[in-house]
Coordinates of C-alpha atoms and ligand atoms in Angstrom, one line a residue:
X201 CA 29.6 39.5 23.5
X202 CA 26.2 38.4 22.2
X203 CA 27.5 39.1 18.7
X204 CA 30.5 37.0 19.3
X205 CA 28.2 34.2 20.4
X206 CA 26.2 34.4 17.3
X207 CA 29.3 34.4 15.1
X208 CA 30.5 31.4 17.1
X209 CA 27.3 29.4 16.6
X210 CA 27.2 30.4 13.0
X211 CA 30.7 29.2 12.4
X212 CA 30.1 26.1 14.4
X213 CA 26.9 25.2 12.5
X214 CA 28.9 25.8 9.3
X215 CA 31.5 23.4 10.6
X216 CA 28.9 20.8 11.6
X217 CA 27.3 21.2 8.2
X218 CA 30.6 20.7 6.5
X219 CA 31.6 17.7 8.6
X220 CA 28.2 16.2 8.1
X221 CA 28.4 16.7 4.4
X222 CA 31.9 15.1 4.3
X223 CA 30.6 12.2 6.4
X224 CA 27.6 11.7 4.2
X225 CA 29.8 11.9 1.1
X226 CA 32.3 9.4 2.6
X227 CA 29.6 7.0 3.7
X228 CA 28.0 7.4 0.3
X229 CA 31.1 6.0 -1.3
X230 CA 31.9 3.4 1.3
X231 CA 28.6 2.0 2.6
X232 CA 25.7 2.7 0.2
X233 CA 25.1 -1.0 0.1
X234 CA 26.9 -4.0 1.4
X235 CA 26.7 -6.9 -0.9
X236 CA 29.6 -8.7 0.7
X237 CA 31.0 -11.7 -1.1
X238 CA 32.4 -12.6 2.3
X239 CA 29.0 -12.9 3.9
X240 CA 28.5 -16.0 6.1
X241 CA 27.0 -19.1 4.5
X242 CA 25.1 -20.0 7.7
X243 CA 23.7 -18.3 10.8
X244 CA 24.0 -20.2 14.1
X245 CA 22.1 -19.9 17.4
X246 CA 23.0 -16.6 19.2
X247 CA 23.0 -14.5 16.1
X248 CA 21.7 -11.1 16.9
X249 CA 22.1 -7.9 14.9
X250 CA 20.6 -4.5 14.1
X251 CA 20.6 -2.6 10.8
X252 CA 23.6 -0.5 10.1
X253 CA 22.1 3.0 10.0
X254 CA 24.4 4.2 7.2
X255 CA 23.3 1.5 4.8
X256 CA 21.0 3.0 2.2
X257 CA 19.5 0.1 0.4
X258 CA 20.5 -3.5 1.4
X259 CA 22.6 -5.0 4.2
X260 CA 23.7 -8.6 3.7
X261 CA 23.5 -11.0 6.6
X262 CA 23.8 -14.3 4.8
X263 CA 24.6 -15.6 1.3
X264 CA 24.3 -18.9 -0.6
X265 CA 27.5 -20.8 -1.4
X266 CA 28.1 -19.1 -4.7
X267 CA 26.9 -15.6 -3.8
X268 CA 23.9 -15.5 -6.2
X269 CA 21.4 -14.9 -3.4
X270 CA 21.6 -13.0 -0.1
X271 CA 19.4 -12.6 3.0
X272 CA 19.5 -9.2 4.5
X273 CA 17.8 -6.0 5.6
X274 CA 16.1 -4.2 2.8
X275 CA 15.5 -0.5 3.4
X276 CA 12.1 0.6 2.3
X277 CA 10.2 3.9 2.5
X278 CA 13.3 5.7 3.8
X279 CA 13.0 4.6 7.4
X280 CA 11.4 1.1 7.3
X281 CA 12.9 -2.3 7.0
X282 CA 12.0 -5.7 5.4
X283 CA 13.8 -9.0 5.9
X284 CA 14.4 -10.1 2.3
X285 CA 16.2 -12.5 0.1
X286 CA 17.5 -10.8 -3.0
X287 CA 19.2 -11.9 -6.2
X288 CA 22.6 -10.3 -5.7
X289 CA 23.7 -9.4 -9.3
X290 CA 20.4 -7.7 -10.1
X291 CA 19.4 -6.7 -6.5
X292 CA 15.9 -8.0 -7.3
X293 CA 14.0 -8.9 -4.1
X294 CA 12.7 -12.5 -4.4
X295 CA 11.3 -13.1 -1.0
X296 CA 10.2 -10.8 1.8
X297 CA 9.2 -11.9 5.3
X298 CA 5.4 -11.4 5.5
X299 CA 5.0 -9.1 8.5
X300 CA 1.8 -7.3 9.1
X301 CA 3.6 -4.1 9.8
X302 CA 7.1 -3.0 8.7
X303 CA 9.8 -2.7 11.3
X304 CA 11.7 0.6 11.7
X305 CA 15.1 1.1 10.1
X306 CA 16.6 1.8 13.6
X307 CA 19.1 0.2 15.9
X308 CA 16.1 -0.7 18.1
X309 CA 15.1 -3.3 15.4
X310 CA 16.9 -6.6 15.7
X311 CA 17.1 -9.8 13.8
X312 CA 17.8 -12.8 16.0
X313 CA 18.3 -16.5 15.5
X314 CA 17.7 -18.5 18.6
X315 CA 16.2 -21.6 17.0
X316 CA 13.6 -19.3 15.4
X317 CA 14.5 -16.6 13.0
X318 CA 12.9 -13.5 14.6
X319 CA 12.4 -9.8 13.8
X320 CA 11.8 -7.8 16.9
X321 CA 11.8 -4.2 18.2
X322 CA 13.1 -3.5 21.6
X323 CA 10.2 -1.1 22.1
X324 CA 7.2 -2.6 20.3
X325 CA 8.2 -6.3 20.6
X326 CA 7.9 -9.2 18.2
X327 CA 7.2 -8.5 14.5
X328 CA 7.7 -11.9 13.0
X329 CA 9.0 -15.3 13.9
X330 CA 9.4 -18.7 12.2
X331 CA 8.6 -20.4 15.6
X332 CA 11.1 -23.2 15.1
X333 CA 13.7 -24.9 17.1
X334 CA 16.5 -25.2 14.5
X335 CA 20.2 -25.3 14.6
X336 CA 21.2 -23.2 11.6
X337 CA 19.9 -20.9 8.9
X338 CA 21.1 -21.1 5.3
X339 CA 20.1 -20.2 1.7
X340 CA 19.9 -22.9 -1.0
X341 CA 21.4 -22.4 -4.4
X342 CA 17.9 -21.6 -5.7
X343 CA 17.3 -18.9 -3.0
X344 CA 15.3 -21.0 -0.6
X345 CA 15.9 -19.7 3.0
X346 CA 16.1 -22.8 5.2
X347 CA 16.0 -23.4 8.9
X348 CA 17.5 -26.8 9.6
X349 CA 18.0 -29.2 12.5
X350 CA 21.4 -30.9 12.3
X351 CA 21.3 -33.9 14.6
X352 CA 23.0 -36.7 12.7
X353 CA 20.8 -36.2 9.6
X354 CA 19.8 -32.8 8.4
X355 CA 16.1 -32.0 8.4
X356 CA 14.4 -28.9 7.2
X357 CA 12.1 -27.3 9.8
X358 CA 11.1 -24.3 7.9
X359 CA 11.6 -22.9 4.3
X360 CA 10.8 -19.6 2.7
X361 CA 9.6 -21.5 -0.4
X362 CA 6.4 -22.4 1.6
X363 CA 5.7 -18.7 2.2
X364 CA 6.2 -17.0 -1.2
X365 CA 6.0 -13.3 -1.7
X366 CA 5.5 -12.3 -5.4
X367 CA 8.1 -14.7 -7.0
X368 CA 8.4 -18.4 -7.7
X369 CA 11.8 -19.9 -8.3
X370 CA 12.7 -23.1 -10.2
X371 CA 11.2 -26.2 -8.7
X372 CA 9.4 -24.3 -6.0
X373 CA 6.2 -26.2 -5.3
X374 CA 3.3 -23.7 -5.4
X375 CA 0.4 -25.4 -3.7
X376 CA -3.2 -24.5 -3.0
X377 CA -2.2 -23.5 0.5
X378 CA -0.1 -20.6 -0.9
X379 CA -0.6 -17.4 -2.8
X380 CA 1.5 -14.9 -4.6
X381 CA 0.8 -11.2 -3.9
X382 CA 2.0 -8.4 -6.1
X383 CA 4.3 -5.8 -4.4
X384 CA 1.5 -3.2 -4.4
X385 CA -0.8 -5.7 -2.6
X386 CA -3.6 -5.3 -5.2
X387 CA -3.2 -8.6 -7.2
X388 CA -2.9 -12.1 -6.0
X389 CA -2.5 -15.6 -7.6
X390 CA -4.1 -18.6 -6.0
X391 CA -4.9 -22.2 -7.1
X392 CA -8.5 -23.3 -7.5
X393 CA -9.6 -26.9 -7.7
X394 CA -8.6 -27.1 -11.4
X395 CA -7.3 -23.7 -12.4
X396 CA -4.8 -20.9 -11.6
X397 CA -6.8 -17.9 -10.4
X398 CA -5.7 -14.3 -10.6
X399 CA -7.5 -11.8 -8.3
X400 CA -7.6 -8.1 -8.0
X401 CA -8.5 -6.2 -4.8
X402 CA -9.7 -2.8 -6.3
X403 CA -11.8 -1.9 -3.3
X404 CA -10.0 -2.0 0.0
X405 CA -12.6 0.1 1.7
X406 CA -16.0 -1.1 0.5
X407 CA -18.7 -1.1 3.2
X408 CA -20.2 -4.1 1.6
X409 CA -19.4 -7.5 3.1
X410 CA -19.9 -9.5 -0.1
X411 CA -16.3 -8.8 -1.2
X412 CA -14.5 -12.0 -1.4
X413 CA -11.3 -12.4 0.6
X414 CA -9.1 -12.3 -2.6
X415 CA -11.1 -9.8 -4.6
X416 CA -12.3 -9.9 -8.2
X417 CA -11.3 -12.9 -10.3
X418 CA -9.8 -11.4 -13.5
X419 CA -8.1 -14.4 -15.0
X420 CA -8.7 -18.1 -14.8
X421 CA -6.2 -20.3 -16.4
X422 CA -7.6 -23.8 -17.0
X423 CA -5.5 -26.7 -18.4
X424 CA -5.5 -26.4 -22.2
X425 CA -4.6 -30.0 -23.2
X426 CA -7.5 -32.4 -23.5
X427 CA -5.4 -35.6 -23.2
X428 CA -4.4 -34.9 -19.6
X429 CA -7.4 -33.3 -17.9
X430 CA -7.6 -32.3 -14.2
X431 CA -9.9 -34.6 -12.4
X432 CA -11.9 -32.6 -9.9
X433 CA -12.2 -34.4 -6.6
X434 CA -8.9 -36.3 -7.4
X435 CA -7.0 -34.1 -5.0
X436 CA -5.5 -30.7 -5.1
X437 CA -3.3 -29.4 -8.0
X438 CA 0.1 -27.7 -7.7
X439 CA 2.2 -25.6 -10.0
X440 CA 6.0 -25.8 -10.6
X441 CA 8.3 -23.5 -12.6
X442 CA 10.3 -26.2 -14.5
X443 CA 14.0 -25.6 -15.2
X444 CA 13.2 -26.7 -18.8
X445 CA 11.3 -23.5 -19.3
X446 CA 7.6 -24.1 -18.7
X447 CA 5.0 -23.6 -16.0
X448 CA 3.6 -27.0 -15.2
X449 CA 0.4 -27.9 -13.4
X450 CA 0.3 -31.2 -11.7
X451 CA -2.4 -33.2 -9.9
X452 CA -1.4 -36.6 -8.6
X453 CA 1.8 -37.5 -10.4
X454 CA 5.0 -36.1 -11.9
X455 CA 3.5 -35.8 -15.4
X456 CA 2.0 -32.3 -15.8
X457 CA -1.7 -32.0 -16.6
X458 CA -0.9 -28.6 -18.1
X459 CA 2.2 -27.0 -19.6
X460 CA 2.6 -23.4 -20.4
X461 CA 5.9 -23.2 -22.4
X462 CA 8.1 -20.2 -22.4
X463 CA 10.0 -18.8 -25.4
X464 CA 13.2 -20.3 -23.9
X465 CA 11.6 -23.7 -23.6
X466 CA 14.2 -26.5 -23.2
X467 CA 17.1 -24.0 -23.3
X468 CA 19.9 -25.5 -21.2
X469 CA 20.9 -24.0 -17.9
X470 CA 19.9 -24.6 -14.3
X471 CA 18.8 -22.0 -11.8
X472 CA 18.2 -19.3 -14.3
X473 CA 14.5 -18.8 -14.0
X474 CA 12.0 -17.0 -11.9
X475 CA 8.3 -16.0 -12.4
X476 CA 6.7 -13.0 -10.7
X477 CA 3.2 -11.6 -10.2
X478 CA 3.7 -8.0 -11.4
X479 CA 2.2 -4.8 -10.0
X480 CA 0.0 -4.6 -13.1
X481 CA -1.5 -8.1 -12.4
X482 CA 0.4 -10.0 -15.1
X483 CA 2.4 -13.1 -14.4
X484 CA 5.8 -12.8 -16.1
X485 CA 8.6 -15.3 -16.4
X486 CA 12.3 -14.2 -16.6
X487 CA 15.4 -15.9 -17.8
X488 CA 18.8 -14.9 -16.4
X489 CA 21.3 -14.4 -19.2
X490 CA 24.3 -14.0 -16.9
X491 CA 24.0 -10.2 -16.9
X492 CA 20.3 -9.4 -17.0
X493 CA 16.8 -10.9 -16.8
X494 CA 15.0 -11.3 -20.1
X495 CA 11.2 -11.8 -20.3
X496 CA 10.4 -15.2 -21.8
X497 CA 6.7 -15.5 -20.9
X498 CA 3.7 -13.3 -20.2
X499 CA 0.4 -14.8 -18.9
X500 CA -1.5 -11.9 -20.4
X501 CA 0.1 -10.9 -23.7
X502 CA -2.3 -8.1 -24.7
X503 CA -2.0 -5.1 -22.4
X504 CA -5.7 -4.3 -22.9
X505 CA -6.6 -7.5 -21.3
X506 CA -4.8 -6.5 -18.0
X507 CA -7.3 -5.5 -15.3
X508 CA -6.2 -1.9 -15.1
X509 CA -3.7 -1.1 -17.7
X510 CA -4.8 2.5 -18.2
X511 CA -5.7 3.1 -14.6
X512 CA -9.0 4.2 -13.1
X513 CA -11.6 5.4 -15.7
X514 CA -9.1 4.6 -18.4
X515 CA -9.9 3.2 -21.9
X516 CA -7.6 0.8 -23.6
X517 CA -7.7 0.8 -27.4
X518 CA -6.1 -2.4 -28.7
X519 CA -2.9 -1.6 -30.6
X520 CA -3.3 2.1 -29.9
X521 CA -2.9 2.6 -26.2
X522 CA -4.6 4.5 -23.5
X523 CA -7.2 7.3 -23.4
X524 CA -10.0 8.2 -20.9
X525 CA -13.6 7.1 -20.6
X526 CA -14.5 10.7 -20.2
X527 CA -13.7 12.3 -23.6
X528 CA -13.1 15.7 -21.9
X529 CA -10.2 14.3 -19.9
X530 CA -6.7 13.9 -21.1
X531 CA -4.7 10.7 -20.3
X532 CA -1.7 12.1 -18.5
X533 CA 1.0 10.0 -16.9
X534 CA -1.0 6.8 -16.4
X535 CA -4.1 8.4 -15.1
X536 CA -7.4 9.9 -16.1
X537 CA -7.9 11.8 -12.9
X538 CA -7.0 15.3 -11.9
X539 CA -3.8 15.0 -9.8
X540 CA -4.6 15.4 -6.1
X541 CA -8.1 14.1 -6.6
X542 CA -6.8 10.6 -7.1
X543 CA -7.4 9.4 -3.5
X544 CA -11.0 10.4 -3.6
X545 CA -11.9 7.9 -6.3
X546 CA -9.6 5.2 -5.1
X547 CA -12.0 3.3 -2.9
X548 CA -15.1 3.1 -0.9
X549 CA -18.6 3.2 -2.3
X550 CA -21.7 5.4 -2.4
X551 CA -23.3 4.1 0.8
X552 CA -21.9 6.4 3.5
X553 CA -23.7 9.6 4.6
X554 CA -21.1 11.8 2.9
X555 CA -20.4 9.5 -0.1
X556 CA -23.8 9.6 -1.9
X557 CA -23.0 12.2 -4.5
X558 CA -21.9 11.1 -8.0
X559 CA -22.4 12.1 -11.6
X560 CA -23.0 9.6 -14.4
X561 CA -20.6 9.0 -17.3
X562 CA -21.9 7.0 -20.3
X563 CA -19.8 5.6 -23.1
X564 CA -20.6 3.6 -26.2
X565 CA -18.3 0.9 -27.6
X566 CA -16.8 -0.4 -24.4
X567 CA -16.5 -3.7 -22.7
X568 CA -14.8 -5.2 -19.6
X569 CA -11.4 -6.8 -20.2
X570 CA -12.4 -10.0 -18.4
X571 CA -16.1 -10.2 -19.0
X572 CA -15.9 -13.9 -19.9
X573 CA -15.4 -14.9 -16.2
X574 CA -17.6 -12.2 -14.7
X575 CA -21.1 -12.8 -13.4
X576 CA -23.9 -11.2 -15.3
X577 CA -27.6 -10.9 -15.3
X578 CA -29.9 -10.7 -18.3
X579 CA -31.7 -7.4 -18.8
X580 CA -34.1 -6.5 -21.5
X581 CA -32.8 -2.9 -22.0
X582 CA -30.0 -0.6 -21.2
X583 CA -32.2 1.4 -18.9
X584 CA -33.0 -1.7 -16.8
X585 CA -29.3 -2.6 -16.6
X586 CA -28.5 1.0 -15.5
X587 CA -31.1 1.1 -12.8
X588 CA -29.8 -2.3 -11.5
X589 CA -26.7 -0.4 -10.7
X590 CA -28.2 3.0 -9.8
X591 CA -30.3 1.4 -7.0
X592 CA -27.3 -0.3 -5.3
X593 CA -25.0 2.0 -3.4
X594 CA -22.0 -0.4 -3.7
X595 CA -22.3 -0.5 -7.5
X596 CA -19.8 1.7 -9.4
X597 CA -21.0 1.0 -12.9
X598 CA -22.6 -1.4 -15.4
X599 CA -21.7 -2.6 -18.9
X600 CA -24.5 -3.8 -21.1
X601 CA -24.6 -5.6 -24.4
X602 CA -27.7 -4.7 -26.4
X603 CA -27.4 -7.8 -28.6
X604 CA -27.0 -10.4 -25.9
X605 CA -28.8 -8.6 -23.1
X606 CA -26.0 -9.3 -20.7
X607 CA -25.7 -6.8 -17.9
X608 CA -22.4 -6.7 -15.9
X609 CA -22.5 -4.7 -12.7
X610 CA -19.2 -3.5 -11.2
X611 CA -18.8 -3.5 -7.5
X612 CA -15.4 -1.8 -7.3
X613 CA -14.0 1.5 -8.4
X614 CA -14.0 1.6 -12.2
X615 CA -10.8 0.5 -13.8
X616 CA -9.8 0.3 -17.4
X617 CA -12.3 -0.7 -20.1
X618 CA -11.6 -1.9 -23.6
X619 CA -12.6 0.0 -26.6
X620 CA -14.6 -2.1 -29.2
X621 CA -16.0 -1.2 -32.6
X622 CA -19.4 -2.5 -31.5
X623 CA -21.6 0.5 -30.5
X624 CA -24.2 -1.8 -29.0
X625 CA -22.0 -2.4 -26.0
X626 CA -22.6 0.4 -23.6
X627 CA -21.2 1.5 -20.3
X628 CA -22.7 3.4 -17.4
X629 CA -20.3 4.7 -14.8
X630 CA -20.7 6.6 -11.5
X631 CA -18.0 9.2 -10.9
X632 CA -17.6 10.5 -7.3
X633 CA -18.6 14.2 -7.1
X634 CA -16.9 17.1 -5.5
X635 CA -14.7 16.4 -2.5
X636 CA -17.4 14.0 -1.2
X637 CA -16.6 13.4 2.5
X638 CA -13.7 15.9 2.5
X639 CA -15.9 18.7 1.2
X640 CA -18.6 17.9 3.7
X641 CA -16.1 17.9 6.5
X642 CA -14.8 21.2 5.2
X643 CA -18.3 22.6 5.2
X644 CA -18.9 21.1 8.6
X645 CA -15.7 22.8 9.8
X646 CA -16.8 26.1 8.3
X647 CA -20.2 25.7 10.1
X648 CA -18.6 25.0 13.4
X649 CA -16.2 27.9 12.9
X650 CA -19.0 30.3 12.2
X651 CA -20.9 29.0 15.2
X652 CA -17.8 29.4 17.4
X653 CA -17.4 32.9 15.9
X654 CA -21.0 33.9 16.8
X655 CA -20.6 32.5 20.3
X656 CA -17.3 34.3 20.7
X657 CA -18.8 37.6 19.6
X658 CA -21.8 37.1 21.9
X659 CA -19.4 36.3 24.7
X660 CA -17.4 39.4 23.8
X661 CA -20.4 41.6 23.9
X662 CA -21.5 40.1 27.1
X663 CA -18.1 40.6 28.5
X664 CA -18.1 44.3 27.6
X665 CA -21.5 44.7 29.2
X666 CA -20.3 42.9 32.3
X667 CA -17.1 45.0 32.4
X668 CA -19.0 48.3 32.0
X669 CA -21.5 47.1 34.6
X670 CA -18.7 46.2 36.9
X671 CA -17.0 49.6 36.4
X672 CA -20.3 51.4 37.0
X673 CA -20.8 49.3 40.1
X674 CA -17.2 50.2 41.3
X675 CA -17.8 53.9 40.7
X676 CA -21.1 53.6 42.5
X677 CA -19.4 52.0 45.4
X678 CA -16.7 54.7 45.4
X679 CA -19.2 57.4 45.3
X680 CA -21.2 55.7 48.0
X681 CA -18.1 55.4 50.1
X682 CA -17.5 59.2 49.8
X683 CA -21.0 59.9 50.6
X684 CA -20.9 57.8 53.7
X685 CA -17.7 59.6 54.9
X686 CA -15.6 56.6 54.8
X687 CA -12.9 58.7 53.1
X688 CA -10.7 61.1 55.1
X689 CA -11.2 64.1 52.9
X690 CA -13.9 65.7 55.0
X691 CA -12.1 64.8 58.2
X692 CA -9.0 66.4 56.8
X693 CA -11.0 69.3 55.7
X694 CA -12.6 69.6 59.0
X695 CA -9.4 69.5 60.9
X696 CA -8.0 72.0 58.5
X697 CA -11.0 74.2 59.2
X698 CA -10.6 73.6 62.8
X699 CA -6.9 74.5 62.6
X700 CA -7.8 77.5 60.6
X701 CA -10.3 78.4 63.1
X702 CA -7.8 77.8 65.8
X703 CA -5.2 79.9 64.1
X704 CA -7.7 82.6 63.5
X705 CA -8.8 82.5 67.1
X706 CA -5.1 82.6 68.1
X707 CA -4.3 85.5 65.8
X708 CA -7.3 87.4 66.8
Ligands
NAG85 C1 3.9 -30.3 -4.1 O1 3.0 -30.2 -3.0 C2 1.9 -31.1 -3.1 C3 0.9 -30.8 -2.0 O2 1.5 -30.6 -0.8 C4 2.4 -32.5 -3.0 O3 1.3 -33.4 -3.0 C5 3.4 -32.8 -4.1 O4 4.0 -34.1 -4.0 C6 4.5 -31.7 -4.1 N1 5.3 -31.9 -5.3 C7 6.6 -31.9 -5.3 C8 7.3 -32.1 -6.6 O5 7.2 -31.7 -4.3
NAG86 C1 -4.4 -39.9 -10.7 O1 -5.7 -39.6 -11.2 C2 -6.2 -40.4 -12.2 C3 -7.5 -39.9 -12.6 O2 -8.5 -40.0 -11.6 C4 -6.2 -41.8 -11.7 O3 -6.6 -42.7 -12.8 C5 -4.9 -42.2 -11.2 O4 -4.9 -43.5 -10.6 C6 -4.4 -41.3 -10.2 N1 -3.0 -41.6 -9.8 C7 -2.6 -41.7 -8.6 C8 -1.2 -42.0 -8.4 O5 -3.3 -41.5 -7.6
NAG87 C1 21.8 -26.9 -6.3 O1 22.5 -27.9 -5.6 C2 22.0 -29.2 -5.8 C3 22.7 -30.1 -4.9 O2 22.6 -29.7 -3.6 C4 22.2 -29.5 -7.3 O3 21.7 -30.8 -7.5 C5 21.5 -28.5 -8.2 O4 21.8 -28.8 -9.5 C6 22.0 -27.1 -7.8 N1 21.2 -26.2 -8.5 C7 21.7 -25.1 -9.1 C8 20.7 -24.1 -9.7 O5 22.9 -24.8 -9.0
NAG88 C1 24.9 -17.9 -10.1 O1 26.3 -17.9 -10.0 C2 26.9 -18.5 -11.1 C3 28.4 -18.5 -10.8 O2 28.8 -17.2 -10.4 C4 26.6 -17.8 -12.4 O3 27.2 -18.3 -13.5 C5 25.1 -17.8 -12.5 O4 24.7 -17.0 -13.7 C6 24.4 -17.2 -11.3 N1 23.0 -17.4 -11.5 C7 22.1 -16.4 -11.3 C8 20.7 -16.7 -11.4 O5 22.5 -15.3 -10.9
NAG89 C1 -8.8 3.0 3.0 O1 -9.0 3.6 4.3 C2 -7.8 4.0 4.9 C3 -8.1 4.6 6.3 O2 -9.5 4.8 6.4 C4 -7.1 5.0 4.0 O3 -5.9 5.4 4.6 C5 -6.8 4.4 2.7 O4 -6.2 5.3 1.8 C6 -8.1 3.9 2.0 N1 -7.8 3.1 0.8 C7 -8.4 3.3 -0.3 C8 -8.0 2.5 -1.4 O5 -9.3 4.2 -0.4
NAG90 C1 -30.9 -1.9 -28.7 O1 -31.8 -3.0 -29.2 C2 -33.1 -2.5 -29.5 C3 -33.9 -3.7 -29.9 O2 -33.2 -4.9 -29.9 C4 -33.1 -1.5 -30.5 O3 -34.4 -1.0 -30.7 C5 -32.2 -0.3 -30.0 O4 -32.2 0.7 -31.0 C6 -30.9 -0.8 -29.7 N1 -30.1 0.3 -29.1 C7 -28.9 0.6 -29.4 C8 -28.3 1.8 -28.7 O5 -28.3 0.0 -30.2

């Protein structure tokens, strides 16, 4: 009977497995992604939907009139969801709703249009909202997601072009109120009073407060042309990706004060361009050929000038590629760190109780990739520059030029340095030692474990003593009981004796 049951469950689980497999296979062929050409061109009030759980990458909700761009659910990290606008032929995300936290890929998550476009979760509540009172949602032919009021005239209440993600499209007005953020959230692009600024946030977890909001400035693009200068105090600047193939900077008119031309400059075609802040910190322009995106501009052309082209503690040799600051280490798959140890060096500083330990790494012939815009102090010797870093627990390293006396201190985990022929340029770098906090925690754990062990043994011994004492006490009580004649043995004996006596007397 029991055996039958087991066989039954076995066979059933087989069946379930097989069915599941078939279902997965089928769904794989039918619903991996839904890039419907028949998707609606507008969403009206009352729209309310949840993600289709069988969709594996992108689920279309809305498309522009020709089907170049779609709004939909983008599946990220397996079980999370972003509301995104993608370029349909290349599936490239161009815009993502900026939520603090990602919603779940679950039927509890809903996207609603009730005048506002809303992402909400039936359990945890509102994730994101446009807070508008519009009549319809649509996508323009340049991927701008619009919420419009349609009462006689059409007015735009909200547009995604005012809240960019990592991409700018043609004619999108990039103003000083906006920023682009790379998909890994490390790099950002923002306008200054007269420049385009590129920032890196290498230290998310520094205990120092002097970190700026945006992070380290690694590139400052100032207008190059002398004839049309930016006049500081004459109002803010803005930047537009021009359909003619250049990035223009404007101040108070339609004539650009700065032009960065692309290699496809003045090539005909409309709606074929985008520019994106990349996960390596570069700003790259792309041109759509009809079947693929080709690169036609890079803000930083030399990879060694990127802020972290060879990763943490990497060394970039112009024209040669990557190696490591530490000669004993090999540059493997984009990193100079031992796999698994990577997190340890990723952030923080040397200020915490458990973070003070480090070893020092020195290297000659190195400089910072963007030292021109970094603050420095003048020191009369390398030793003085080094001690300026050694004495400050938020400092990760220092680079010194023996000829100029410039001392650059680095307040974030060491990234990539550039190799130079000049041996008078020297670097001093702190390297986090051991497991740092983790090791201390482990030792603390071992300590507590040992203490617990000792206490347990002590308790055990005490317990044994107590048990023995208790047993002895019980025996004592028993013996006492016997002695006091509580038991019936003697009585019985005595009656027996009496009976014996009786029988004896009877027999006699
Ligand atoms: C871009 O935005 C700025 C600032 O809001 C504004 O002054 C300028 O007119 C806009 N330019 C275009 C072409 O829309
Ligand atoms: C733009 O700025 C220049 C330089 O200050 C000034 O001469 C010009 O009048 C300004 N134009 C407008 C339209 O404000
Ligand atoms: C988008 O549509 C507008 C008219 O609404 C038109 O002027 C423009 O050329 C179109 N752009 C593209 C890229 O098709
Ligand atoms: C947009 O669609 C048109 C027509 O299908 C196509 O020719 C064009 O290349 C598309 N543009 C982009 C950027 O995908
Ligand atoms: C920052 O701290 C959080 C939590 O303490 C941790 O999960 C994250 O990995 C840290 N980031 C870096 C870059 O160290
Ligand atoms: C640095 O400069 C000083 C004097 O300017 C010189 O004595 C010293 O040898 C130099 N050190 C190196 C490593 O070049």
